[in-house]
Short mmCIF file of C-alpha atoms in Angstrom, two decimals:
data_model
loop_
_atom_site.label_atom_id
_atom_site.label_comp_id
_atom_site.label_asym_id
_atom_site.label_seq_id
_atom_site.Cartn_x
_atom_site.Cartn_y
_atom_site.Cartn_z
CA GLN L 23 3.50 19.91 -1.85
CA VAL L 24 2.72 16.39 -0.64
CA GLN L 25 2.63 13.69 -3.27
CA LEU L 26 2.21 9.93 -3.20
CA VAL L 27 2.59 8.52 -6.69
CA GLU L 28 1.80 4.85 -7.23
CA SER L 29 2.99 2.76 -10.13
CA GLY L 30 3.09 -0.86 -11.17
CA GLY L 31 -0.53 -1.87 -11.45
CA GLY L 32 -1.91 -3.78 -14.40
CA LEU L 33 -3.39 -7.02 -15.62
CA VAL L 34 -2.00 -10.36 -14.52
CA GLN L 35 -3.17 -13.95 -14.71
CA PRO L 36 -4.12 -15.87 -11.56
CA GLY L 37 -1.00 -17.18 -9.87
CA GLY L 38 1.10 -14.37 -11.30
CA SER L 39 2.99 -11.56 -9.61
CA LEU L 40 2.97 -7.78 -9.63
CA GLY L 41 5.01 -5.20 -7.78
CA LEU L 42 3.61 -1.83 -6.76
CA SER L 43 5.68 1.21 -5.87
CA CYS L 44 4.74 4.45 -4.16
CA ALA L 45 7.11 7.40 -4.36
CA ALA L 46 6.58 10.01 -1.63
CA SER L 47 7.52 13.66 -1.45
CA GLY L 48 6.65 16.74 0.55
CA PHE L 49 6.68 15.27 4.07
CA ASN L 50 9.07 13.55 6.45
CA PHE L 51 8.71 10.05 5.03
CA TYR L 52 10.83 8.35 7.70
CA ASN L 53 8.43 9.33 10.49
CA TYR L 54 5.25 8.09 8.82
CA VAL L 55 3.49 4.74 8.85
CA MET L 56 3.26 3.65 5.23
CA SER L 57 0.40 1.43 4.15
CA TRP L 58 -1.30 -0.08 1.17
CA TYR L 59 -5.08 -0.16 1.01
CA ARG L 60 -7.38 -1.57 -1.64
CA GLN L 61 -10.88 -0.76 -2.69
CA TYR L 62 -13.43 -2.94 -4.42
CA PRO L 63 -16.22 -1.35 -6.49
CA GLY L 64 -18.91 0.00 -4.20
CA LYS L 65 -16.93 -0.82 -1.07
CA GLU L 66 -14.85 1.19 1.38
CA ARG L 67 -11.09 1.08 1.26
CA GLU L 68 -9.60 -1.66 3.38
CA PRO L 69 -6.08 -2.02 4.71
CA VAL L 70 -3.80 -4.55 3.06
CA ALA L 71 -0.47 -4.03 4.80
CA TYR L 72 1.58 -1.48 6.69
CA VAL L 73 5.20 -0.91 7.58
CA PHE L 74 6.73 1.33 10.25
CA GLY L 75 10.31 0.77 11.22
CA ARG L 76 10.56 -2.97 11.80
CA LEU L 77 6.82 -3.34 12.31
CA LEU L 78 4.96 -5.14 9.56
CA ASN L 79 1.34 -6.13 9.40
CA TYR L 80 -0.84 -7.81 6.79
CA THR L 81 -4.50 -8.52 6.43
CA ASP L 82 -5.14 -12.25 6.72
CA SER L 83 -6.14 -12.75 3.10
CA VAL L 84 -2.71 -11.70 1.79
CA LYS L 85 -0.41 -13.23 4.41
CA GLY L 86 2.23 -15.39 2.79
CA ARG L 87 1.55 -13.90 -0.64
CA PHE L 88 2.21 -10.14 -0.31
CA THR L 89 5.30 -8.40 1.03
CA ILE L 90 5.45 -4.75 2.02
CA SER L 91 8.77 -2.95 2.28
CA ARG L 92 10.12 0.58 2.33
CA ASP L 93 13.30 2.33 1.32
CA ASN L 94 13.59 5.47 3.40
CA ALA L 95 16.53 6.76 1.36
CA LYS L 96 14.40 6.58 -1.80
CA ARG L 97 11.25 7.69 0.03
CA THR L 98 9.44 4.76 -1.54
CA VAL L 99 7.18 2.00 -0.26
CA TYR L 100 6.66 -1.22 -2.16
CA LEU L 101 4.11 -4.01 -2.29
CA GLN L 102 5.22 -7.26 -3.89
CA MET L 103 2.21 -9.40 -4.70
CA ASN L 104 2.70 -13.07 -5.51
CA ASN L 105 0.28 -15.89 -6.24
CA LEU L 106 -2.37 -13.35 -7.15
CA LYS L 107 -6.01 -14.38 -7.07
CA PRO L 108 -9.04 -12.93 -8.85
CA GLU L 109 -10.27 -11.63 -5.50
CA ASP L 110 -7.17 -9.41 -5.33
CA THR L 111 -8.63 -7.37 -8.18
CA ALA L 112 -9.09 -3.85 -6.82
CA VAL L 113 -7.73 -0.34 -6.90
CA TYR L 114 -4.68 -0.17 -4.64
CA TYR L 115 -3.87 3.01 -2.75
CA CYS L 116 -0.73 4.14 -1.02
CA HIS L 117 -1.33 5.79 2.37
CA ALA L 118 0.88 7.71 4.77
CA GLN L 119 -0.05 8.60 8.34
CA TYR L 120 1.81 10.27 11.17
CA PRO L 121 1.59 7.79 14.06
CA VAL L 122 -0.37 9.78 16.62
CA GLU L 123 -4.10 10.03 17.27
CA ASN L 124 -5.68 11.91 14.37
CA GLY L 125 -2.25 12.17 12.80
CA ARG L 126 -1.93 13.85 9.44
CA GLU L 127 -2.53 11.45 6.57
CA TYR L 128 -2.10 11.43 2.83
CA TRP L 129 -3.38 9.25 -0.03
CA GLY L 130 -2.09 8.39 -3.44
CA GLN L 131 -4.26 8.46 -6.53
CA GLY L 132 -4.63 4.70 -6.75
CA THR L 133 -3.55 2.07 -9.26
CA GLN L 134 -5.71 -0.67 -10.74
CA VAL L 135 -4.73 -4.30 -10.24
CA THR L 136 -6.71 -6.83 -12.26
CA VAL L 137 -6.23 -10.56 -11.85
CA SER L 138 -7.92 -12.44 -14.64
CA SER L 139 -7.31 -15.17 -17.18
#
């Protein structure tokens, strides 16, 4: 059974830091592109960052503040978020996709990140 289980969300003040983790099971983690998405209320999910091998990519609004990483031995992907802003408040989702056209994909259940004073 495929599972992506996120943890680490919560409430933080502007300028603070949070680290998210996503533990994967049930598929060949090493061969999948691992990503973090976020979703604002009433909006579609949008990509935040992805990692595949040595390839890293970030959406412009988080460059220099967020760092994505993965530990294939632990089957876990991480998102370290620094200098958080109120506009980072969203539900964050872990995503896995096999890197071919229409490749199989999986989603986590989401974790709330709230940046507020």
